[in-house]
CSV table of C-alpha atoms in Angstrom, one decimal:
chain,number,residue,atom,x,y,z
A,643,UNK,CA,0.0,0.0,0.0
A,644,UNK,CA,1.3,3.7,-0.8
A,645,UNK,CA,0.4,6.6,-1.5
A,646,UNK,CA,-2.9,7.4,-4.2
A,647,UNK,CA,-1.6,9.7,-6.2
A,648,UNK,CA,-4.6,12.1,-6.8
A,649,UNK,CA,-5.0,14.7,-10.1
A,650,UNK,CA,-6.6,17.9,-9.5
A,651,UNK,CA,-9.6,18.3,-12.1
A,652,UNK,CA,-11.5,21.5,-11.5
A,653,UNK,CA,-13.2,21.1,-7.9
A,654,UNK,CA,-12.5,17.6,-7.8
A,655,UNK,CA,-9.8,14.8,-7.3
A,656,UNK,CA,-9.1,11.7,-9.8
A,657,UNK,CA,-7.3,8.5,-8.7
A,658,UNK,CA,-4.9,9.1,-11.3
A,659,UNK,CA,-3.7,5.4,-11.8
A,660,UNK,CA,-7.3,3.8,-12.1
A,661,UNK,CA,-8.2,6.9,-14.7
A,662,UNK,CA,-5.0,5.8,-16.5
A,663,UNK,CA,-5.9,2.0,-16.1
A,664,UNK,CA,-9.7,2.6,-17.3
A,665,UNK,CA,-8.2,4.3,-20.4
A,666,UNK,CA,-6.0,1.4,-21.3
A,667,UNK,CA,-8.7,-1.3,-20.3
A,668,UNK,CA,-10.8,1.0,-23.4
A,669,UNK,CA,-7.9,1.0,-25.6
A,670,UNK,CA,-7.6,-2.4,-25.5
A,671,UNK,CA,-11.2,-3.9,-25.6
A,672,UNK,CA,-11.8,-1.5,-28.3
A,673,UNK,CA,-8.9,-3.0,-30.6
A,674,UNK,CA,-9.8,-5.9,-29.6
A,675,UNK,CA,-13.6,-5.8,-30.7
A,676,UNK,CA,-12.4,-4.0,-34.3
A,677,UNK,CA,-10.1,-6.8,-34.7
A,678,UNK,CA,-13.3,-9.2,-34.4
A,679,UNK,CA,-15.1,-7.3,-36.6
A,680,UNK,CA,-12.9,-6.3,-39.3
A,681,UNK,CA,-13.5,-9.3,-41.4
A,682,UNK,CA,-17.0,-9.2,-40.7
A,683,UNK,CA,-18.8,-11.8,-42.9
A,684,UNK,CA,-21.7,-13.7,-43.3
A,685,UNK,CA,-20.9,-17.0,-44.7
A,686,UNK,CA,-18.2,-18.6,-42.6
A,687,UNK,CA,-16.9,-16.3,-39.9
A,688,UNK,CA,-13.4,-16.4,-38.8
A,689,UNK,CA,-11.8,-17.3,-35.7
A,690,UNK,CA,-12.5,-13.9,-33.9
A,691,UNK,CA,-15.6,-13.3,-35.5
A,692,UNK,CA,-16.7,-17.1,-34.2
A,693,UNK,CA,-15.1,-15.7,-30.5
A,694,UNK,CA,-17.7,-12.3,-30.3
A,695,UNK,CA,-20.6,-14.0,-31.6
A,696,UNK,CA,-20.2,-16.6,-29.0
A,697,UNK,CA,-20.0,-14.0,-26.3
A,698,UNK,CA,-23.0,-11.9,-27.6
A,699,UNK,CA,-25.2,-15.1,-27.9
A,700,UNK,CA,-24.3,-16.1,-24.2
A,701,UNK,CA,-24.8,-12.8,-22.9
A,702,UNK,CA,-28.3,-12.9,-25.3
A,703,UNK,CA,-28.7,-16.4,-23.3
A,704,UNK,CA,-28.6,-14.8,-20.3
A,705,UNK,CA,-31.4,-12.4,-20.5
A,706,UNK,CA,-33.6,-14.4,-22.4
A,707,UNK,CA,-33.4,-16.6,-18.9
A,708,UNK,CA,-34.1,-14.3,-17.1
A,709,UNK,CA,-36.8,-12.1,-18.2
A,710,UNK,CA,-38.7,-11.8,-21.3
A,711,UNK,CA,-36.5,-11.5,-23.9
A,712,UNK,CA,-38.8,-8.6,-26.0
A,713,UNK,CA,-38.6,-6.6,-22.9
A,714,UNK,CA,-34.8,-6.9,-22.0
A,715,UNK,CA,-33.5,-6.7,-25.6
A,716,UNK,CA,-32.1,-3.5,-24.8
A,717,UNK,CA,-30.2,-4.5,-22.4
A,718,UNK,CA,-27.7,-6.2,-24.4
A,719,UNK,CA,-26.1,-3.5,-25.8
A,720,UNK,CA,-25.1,-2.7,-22.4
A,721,UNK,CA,-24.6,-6.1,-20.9
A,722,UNK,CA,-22.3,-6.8,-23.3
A,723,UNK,CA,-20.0,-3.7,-22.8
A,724,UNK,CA,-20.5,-4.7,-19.2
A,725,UNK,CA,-19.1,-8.3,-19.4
A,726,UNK,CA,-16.4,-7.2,-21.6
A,727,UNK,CA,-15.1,-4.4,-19.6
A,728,UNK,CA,-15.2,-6.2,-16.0
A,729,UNK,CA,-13.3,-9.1,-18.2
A,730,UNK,CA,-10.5,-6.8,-19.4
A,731,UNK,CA,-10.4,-4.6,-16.6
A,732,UNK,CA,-9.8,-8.1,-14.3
A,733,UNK,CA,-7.5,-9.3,-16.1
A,734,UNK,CA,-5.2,-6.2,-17.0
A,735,UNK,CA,-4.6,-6.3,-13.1
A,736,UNK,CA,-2.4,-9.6,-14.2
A,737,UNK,CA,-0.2,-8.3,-16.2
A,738,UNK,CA,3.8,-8.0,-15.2
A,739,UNK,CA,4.9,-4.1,-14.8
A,740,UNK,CA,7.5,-4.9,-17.3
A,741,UNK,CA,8.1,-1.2,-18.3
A,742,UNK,CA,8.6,0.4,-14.4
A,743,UNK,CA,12.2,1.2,-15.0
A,744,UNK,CA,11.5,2.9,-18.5
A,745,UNK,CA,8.3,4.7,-17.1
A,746,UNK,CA,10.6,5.4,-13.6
A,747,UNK,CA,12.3,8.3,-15.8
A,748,UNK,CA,8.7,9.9,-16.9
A,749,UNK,CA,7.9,13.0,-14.7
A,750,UNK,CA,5.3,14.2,-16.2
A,751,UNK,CA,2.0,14.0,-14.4
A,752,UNK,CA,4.3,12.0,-11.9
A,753,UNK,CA,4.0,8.8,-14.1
A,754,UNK,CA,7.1,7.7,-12.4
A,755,UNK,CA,5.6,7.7,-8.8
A,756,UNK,CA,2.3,5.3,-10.3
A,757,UNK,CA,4.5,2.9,-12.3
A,758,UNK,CA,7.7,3.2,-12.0
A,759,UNK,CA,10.6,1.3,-9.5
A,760,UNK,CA,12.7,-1.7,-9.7
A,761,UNK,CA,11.7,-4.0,-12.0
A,762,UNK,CA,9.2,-7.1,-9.9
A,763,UNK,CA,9.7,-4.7,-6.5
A,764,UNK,CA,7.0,-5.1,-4.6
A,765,UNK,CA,5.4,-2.0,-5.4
A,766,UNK,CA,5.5,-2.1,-8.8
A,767,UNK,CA,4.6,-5.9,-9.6
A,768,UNK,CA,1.8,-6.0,-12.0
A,769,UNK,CA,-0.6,-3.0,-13.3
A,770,UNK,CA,-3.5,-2.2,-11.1
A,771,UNK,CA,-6.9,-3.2,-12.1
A,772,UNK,CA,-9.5,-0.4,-12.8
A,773,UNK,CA,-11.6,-2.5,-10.6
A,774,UNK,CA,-9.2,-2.7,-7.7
A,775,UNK,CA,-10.6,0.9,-7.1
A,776,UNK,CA,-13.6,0.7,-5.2
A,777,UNK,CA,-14.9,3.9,-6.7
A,778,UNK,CA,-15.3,2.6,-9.9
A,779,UNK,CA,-17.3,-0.5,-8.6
A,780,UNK,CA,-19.3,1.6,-6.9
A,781,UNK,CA,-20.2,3.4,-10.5
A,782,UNK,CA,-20.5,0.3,-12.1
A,783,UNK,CA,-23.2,-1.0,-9.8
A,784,UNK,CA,-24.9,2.4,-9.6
A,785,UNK,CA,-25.6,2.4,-13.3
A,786,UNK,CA,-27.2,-1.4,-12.2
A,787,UNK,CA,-29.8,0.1,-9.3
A,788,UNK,CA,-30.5,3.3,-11.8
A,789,UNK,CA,-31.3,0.7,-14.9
A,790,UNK,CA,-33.0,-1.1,-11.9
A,791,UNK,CA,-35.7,2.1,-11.4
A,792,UNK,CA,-35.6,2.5,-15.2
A,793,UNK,CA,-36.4,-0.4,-16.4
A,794,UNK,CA,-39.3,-0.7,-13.4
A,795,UNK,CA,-41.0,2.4,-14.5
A,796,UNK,CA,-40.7,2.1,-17.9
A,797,UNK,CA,-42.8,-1.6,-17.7
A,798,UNK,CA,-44.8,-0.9,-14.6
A,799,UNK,CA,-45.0,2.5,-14.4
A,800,UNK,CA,-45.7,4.2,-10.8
A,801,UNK,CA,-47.8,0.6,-9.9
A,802,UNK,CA,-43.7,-0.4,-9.6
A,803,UNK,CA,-43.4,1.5,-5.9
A,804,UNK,CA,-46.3,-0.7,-4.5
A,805,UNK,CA,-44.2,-3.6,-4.6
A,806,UNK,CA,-42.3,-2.0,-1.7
A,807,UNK,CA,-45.0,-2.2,0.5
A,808,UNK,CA,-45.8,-5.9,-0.4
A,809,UNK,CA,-46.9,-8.4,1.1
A,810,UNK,CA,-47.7,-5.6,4.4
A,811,UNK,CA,-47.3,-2.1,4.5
A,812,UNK,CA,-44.6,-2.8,7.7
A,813,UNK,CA,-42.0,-4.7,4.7
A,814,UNK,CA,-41.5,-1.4,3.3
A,815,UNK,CA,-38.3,-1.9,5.6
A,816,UNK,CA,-37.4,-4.7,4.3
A,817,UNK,CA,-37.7,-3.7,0.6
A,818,UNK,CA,-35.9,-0.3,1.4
A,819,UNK,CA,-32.6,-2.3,3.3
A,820,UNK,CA,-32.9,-4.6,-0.2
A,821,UNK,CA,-32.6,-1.9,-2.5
A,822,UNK,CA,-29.4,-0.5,-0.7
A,823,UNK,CA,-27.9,-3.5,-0.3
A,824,UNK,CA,-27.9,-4.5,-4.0
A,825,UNK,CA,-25.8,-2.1,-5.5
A,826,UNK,CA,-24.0,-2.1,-2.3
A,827,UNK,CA,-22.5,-6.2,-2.2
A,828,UNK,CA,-22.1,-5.7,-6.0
A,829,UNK,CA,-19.5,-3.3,-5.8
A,830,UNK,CA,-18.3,-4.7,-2.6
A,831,UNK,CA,-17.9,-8.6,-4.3
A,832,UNK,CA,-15.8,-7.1,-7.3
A,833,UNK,CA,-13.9,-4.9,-5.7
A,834,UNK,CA,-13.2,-7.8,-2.9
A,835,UNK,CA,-12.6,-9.9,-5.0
A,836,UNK,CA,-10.1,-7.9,-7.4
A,837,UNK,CA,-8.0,-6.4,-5.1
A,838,UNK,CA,-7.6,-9.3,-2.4
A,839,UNK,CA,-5.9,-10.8,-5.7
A,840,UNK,CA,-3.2,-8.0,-6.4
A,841,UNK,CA,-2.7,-7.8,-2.8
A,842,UNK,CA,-1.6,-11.1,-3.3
A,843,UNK,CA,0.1,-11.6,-5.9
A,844,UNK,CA,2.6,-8.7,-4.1
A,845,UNK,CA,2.1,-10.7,-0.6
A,846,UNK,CA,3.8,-13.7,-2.8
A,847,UNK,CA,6.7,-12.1,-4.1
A,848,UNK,CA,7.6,-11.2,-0.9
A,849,UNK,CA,8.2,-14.7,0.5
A,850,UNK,CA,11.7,-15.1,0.8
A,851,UNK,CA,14.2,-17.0,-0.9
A,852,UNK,CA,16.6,-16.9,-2.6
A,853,UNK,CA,17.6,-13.5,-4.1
A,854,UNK,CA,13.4,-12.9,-3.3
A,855,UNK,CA,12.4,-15.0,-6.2
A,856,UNK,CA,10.9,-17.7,-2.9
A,857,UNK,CA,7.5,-16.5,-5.1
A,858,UNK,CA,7.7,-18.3,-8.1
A,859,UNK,CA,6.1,-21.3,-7.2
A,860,UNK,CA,3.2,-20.9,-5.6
A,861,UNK,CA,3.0,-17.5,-8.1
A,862,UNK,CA,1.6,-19.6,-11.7
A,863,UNK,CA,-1.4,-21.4,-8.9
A,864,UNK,CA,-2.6,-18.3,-7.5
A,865,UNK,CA,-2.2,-16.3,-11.4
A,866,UNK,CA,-4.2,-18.9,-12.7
A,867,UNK,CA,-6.7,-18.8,-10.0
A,868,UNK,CA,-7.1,-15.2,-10.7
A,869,UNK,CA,-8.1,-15.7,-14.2
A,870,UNK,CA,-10.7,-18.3,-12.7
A,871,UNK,CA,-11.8,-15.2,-10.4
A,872,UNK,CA,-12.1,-12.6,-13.4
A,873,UNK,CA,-14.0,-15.2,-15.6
A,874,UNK,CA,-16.4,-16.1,-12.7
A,875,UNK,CA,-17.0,-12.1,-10.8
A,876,UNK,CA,-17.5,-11.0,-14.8
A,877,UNK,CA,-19.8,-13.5,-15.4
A,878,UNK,CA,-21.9,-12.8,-11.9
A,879,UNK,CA,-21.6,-9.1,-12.5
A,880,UNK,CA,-22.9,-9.4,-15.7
A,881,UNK,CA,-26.0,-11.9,-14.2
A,882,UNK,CA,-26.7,-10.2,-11.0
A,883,UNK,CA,-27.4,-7.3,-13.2
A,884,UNK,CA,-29.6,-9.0,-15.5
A,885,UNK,CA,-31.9,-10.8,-12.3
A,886,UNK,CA,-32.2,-7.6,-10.5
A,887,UNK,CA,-33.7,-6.0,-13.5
A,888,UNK,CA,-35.7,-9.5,-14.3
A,889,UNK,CA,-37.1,-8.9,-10.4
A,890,UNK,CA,-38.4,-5.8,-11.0
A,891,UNK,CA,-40.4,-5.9,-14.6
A,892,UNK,CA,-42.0,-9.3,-13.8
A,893,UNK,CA,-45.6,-9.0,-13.9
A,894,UNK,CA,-46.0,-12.3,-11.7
A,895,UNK,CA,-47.5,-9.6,-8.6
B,764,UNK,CA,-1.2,-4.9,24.7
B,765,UNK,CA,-0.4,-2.2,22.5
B,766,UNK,CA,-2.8,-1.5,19.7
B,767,UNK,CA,-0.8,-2.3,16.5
B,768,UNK,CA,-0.6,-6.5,18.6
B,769,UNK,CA,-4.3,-6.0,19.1
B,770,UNK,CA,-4.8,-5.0,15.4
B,771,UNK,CA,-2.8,-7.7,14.2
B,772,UNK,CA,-4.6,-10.1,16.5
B,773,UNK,CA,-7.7,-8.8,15.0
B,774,UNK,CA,-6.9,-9.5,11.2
B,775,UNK,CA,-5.5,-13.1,11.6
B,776,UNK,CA,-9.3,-13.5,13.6
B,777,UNK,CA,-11.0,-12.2,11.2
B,778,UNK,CA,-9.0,-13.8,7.9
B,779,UNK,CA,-9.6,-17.7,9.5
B,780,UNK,CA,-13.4,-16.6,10.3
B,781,UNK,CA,-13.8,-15.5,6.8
B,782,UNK,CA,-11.9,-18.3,5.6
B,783,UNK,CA,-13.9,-21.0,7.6
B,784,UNK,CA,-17.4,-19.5,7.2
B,785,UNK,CA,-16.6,-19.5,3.2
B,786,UNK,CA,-15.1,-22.9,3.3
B,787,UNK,CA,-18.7,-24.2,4.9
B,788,UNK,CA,-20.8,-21.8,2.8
B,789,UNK,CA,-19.8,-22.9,-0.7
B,790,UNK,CA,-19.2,-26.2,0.2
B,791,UNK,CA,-22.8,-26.7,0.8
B,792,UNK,CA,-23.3,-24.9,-2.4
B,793,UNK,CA,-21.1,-27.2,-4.2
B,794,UNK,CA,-22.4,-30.4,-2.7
B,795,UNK,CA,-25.9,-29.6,-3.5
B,796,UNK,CA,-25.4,-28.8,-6.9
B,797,UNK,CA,-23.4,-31.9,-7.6
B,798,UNK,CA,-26.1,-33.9,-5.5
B,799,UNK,CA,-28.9,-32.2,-8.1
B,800,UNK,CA,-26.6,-32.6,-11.3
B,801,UNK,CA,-26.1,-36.8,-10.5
B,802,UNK,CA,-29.8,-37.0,-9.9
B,803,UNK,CA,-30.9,-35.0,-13.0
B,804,UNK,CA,-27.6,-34.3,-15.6
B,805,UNK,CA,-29.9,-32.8,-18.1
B,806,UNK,CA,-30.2,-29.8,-15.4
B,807,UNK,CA,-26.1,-29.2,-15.7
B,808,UNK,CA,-26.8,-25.7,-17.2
B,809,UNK,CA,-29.6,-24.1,-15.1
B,810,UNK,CA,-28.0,-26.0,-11.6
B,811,UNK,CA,-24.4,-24.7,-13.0
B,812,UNK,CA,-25.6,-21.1,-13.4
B,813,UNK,CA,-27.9,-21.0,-10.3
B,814,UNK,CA,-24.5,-22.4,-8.0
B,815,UNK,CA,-22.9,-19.5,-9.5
B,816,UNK,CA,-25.0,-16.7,-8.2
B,817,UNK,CA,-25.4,-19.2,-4.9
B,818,UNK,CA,-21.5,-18.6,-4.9
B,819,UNK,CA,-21.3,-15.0,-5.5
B,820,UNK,CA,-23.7,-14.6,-3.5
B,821,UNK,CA,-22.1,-16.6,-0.5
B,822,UNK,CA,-18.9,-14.9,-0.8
B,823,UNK,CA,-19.8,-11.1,-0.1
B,824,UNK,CA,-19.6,-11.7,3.6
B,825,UNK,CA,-16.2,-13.3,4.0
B,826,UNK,CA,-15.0,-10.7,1.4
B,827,UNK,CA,-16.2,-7.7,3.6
B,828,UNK,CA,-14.3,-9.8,6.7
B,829,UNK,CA,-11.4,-10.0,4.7
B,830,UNK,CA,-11.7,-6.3,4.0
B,831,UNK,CA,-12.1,-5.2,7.4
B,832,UNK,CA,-8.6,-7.4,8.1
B,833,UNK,CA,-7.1,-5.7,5.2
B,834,UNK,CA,-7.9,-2.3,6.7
B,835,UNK,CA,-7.1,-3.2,9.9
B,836,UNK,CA,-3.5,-5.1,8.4
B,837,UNK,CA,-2.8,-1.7,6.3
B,838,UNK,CA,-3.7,0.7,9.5
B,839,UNK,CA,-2.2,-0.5,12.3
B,840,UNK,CA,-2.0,2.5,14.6
């Protein structure tokens, strides 16, 4: 743990390494989806076109589980982007810091304090995941609880606040303590879940041994584990978000 | 006792409870799915999919233990 180094914006602070972070998790999920679509047929598809159309038919999968699949339809646009991102930004966090003693000589914007050291020093093992940051779970899951309200009042109109007072007016508790609590674990789990990893992943390189390299066998069990973790908390993200908004346009009461 | 032993006290308490309580928790998942999937295998998809959110959401509280240990590892003061 050291220092966050904050940028002044205006009358506000940025975590200047998870901004950094998010805008190299975009860079790269963005070439990665125009190198699926760039030989964009449809007769046989290639490899990578094969490799998105299998995602976007899972994701489609998902909803049409969960909730009537006219209805959610335009969710997927989002769901999608949401899977994808929490999947990239996971498993950027995984990544070697191979460049700290070339980006140790950058000033500007004090690069050098975010990434740059001794190369495999403790500080400066791997990249930081955008989702490491709780702030950016937090947005994550608040765009879930607002497509939450949306999605209710767009199907159910105001009859959607009387199922906060169901089956007795005294629940109304209840419901309120179950709509915090949603967005609230979601974050929470990703953001636990992400950052116990990195934490580590440094916690094992510093196992001594010889010349501190005592890390490098238990290190390829717990890396591999981690991707396990970025499939499985993407995938959950992804679904939680598709059965809160499932729970909230059924018509079943 | 000074306050950085009792802090340190604290986070190995609370990393085995969390540790325990998830071992118990999913393994009950687990079992139960695998119990459901030997009965029924055409299931595997829907019981697969339901253990997962079981999983996820099983794990929140041992991952809020572990992040009060963090916090109290990281502030030890």
């Amino acid at each position: 743990m050291h220092d966050t180094v904050l940028w002044v914006l205006g009358n506000g602070t940025v975590h200047a390494k998870t901004l950094i972070m998010t805008w190299v998790t975009m860079i790269l999920l963005l070439g990665f989806v125009f190198l699926c679509k760039r030989n964009l047929t449809s007769g046989t598809p290639g490899k990578l076109q094969n490799l998105l159309e299998w995602i976007i038919d899972f994701v489609r999968g998902l909803i049409s589980d969960n909730m009537n699949y006219k209805k959610g339809s335009s969710l997927l646009g989002y769901l999608l982007s949401l899977i994808l991102f929490v999947f990239f930004a996971n498993m950027i966090g995984l990544i070697p810091n191979i460049f700290a003693p070339l980006l140790d000589h950058v000033h500007f914007a004090r690069i050098n304090e975010m990434f740059g050291g001794a190369i495999f020093s403790a500080r400066t093992t791997t990249f930081s995941s955008p989702t490491a940051d709780v702030n950016t779970t937090f947005a994550l899951s608040t765009i879930t609880i607002v497509l939450v309200l949306v999605y209710g009042l767009k199907y159910k109109g105001a009859h959607y606040f009387k199922h906060f007072l169901e089956p007795y007016p005294p629940f109304a508790i209840l419901h309120i303590i179950d709509f915090v609590a949603k967005p609230l674990t979601l974050a929470f789990r990703l953001f636990g879940n992400i950052y116990a990893g990195e934490i580590l992943i440094a916690v094992i390189l510093m196992i001594p041994g010889i010349f501190a390299f005592g890390g490098v066998i238990p290190m390829p069990f717990w890396l591999v584990f981690c991707v396990f973790i970025a499939v499985i908390q993407s995938y959950v993200f992804t679904i939680l978000t598709v059965a809160y908004v499932g729970q909230a346009i059924e018509e079943s009461h | 006792m000074d306050i950085t032993a009792a802090a340190l006290i604290g986070t190995g308490i609370a990393a085995a409870g969390a540790a325990i309580g998830a071992a118990m928790g999913n393994g009950n998942v687990v079992a139960s799915t695998i119990d459901g999937i030997a009965r029924q295998p055409e299931a595997r998809g829907t019981l697969m999919s339901t253990m997962f959110i079981g999983i996820a959401l099983v794990e929140i509280l041992p991952l809020l233990s572990i992040i009060m240990a963090l916090l109290m590892f990281f502030t030890k003061s």
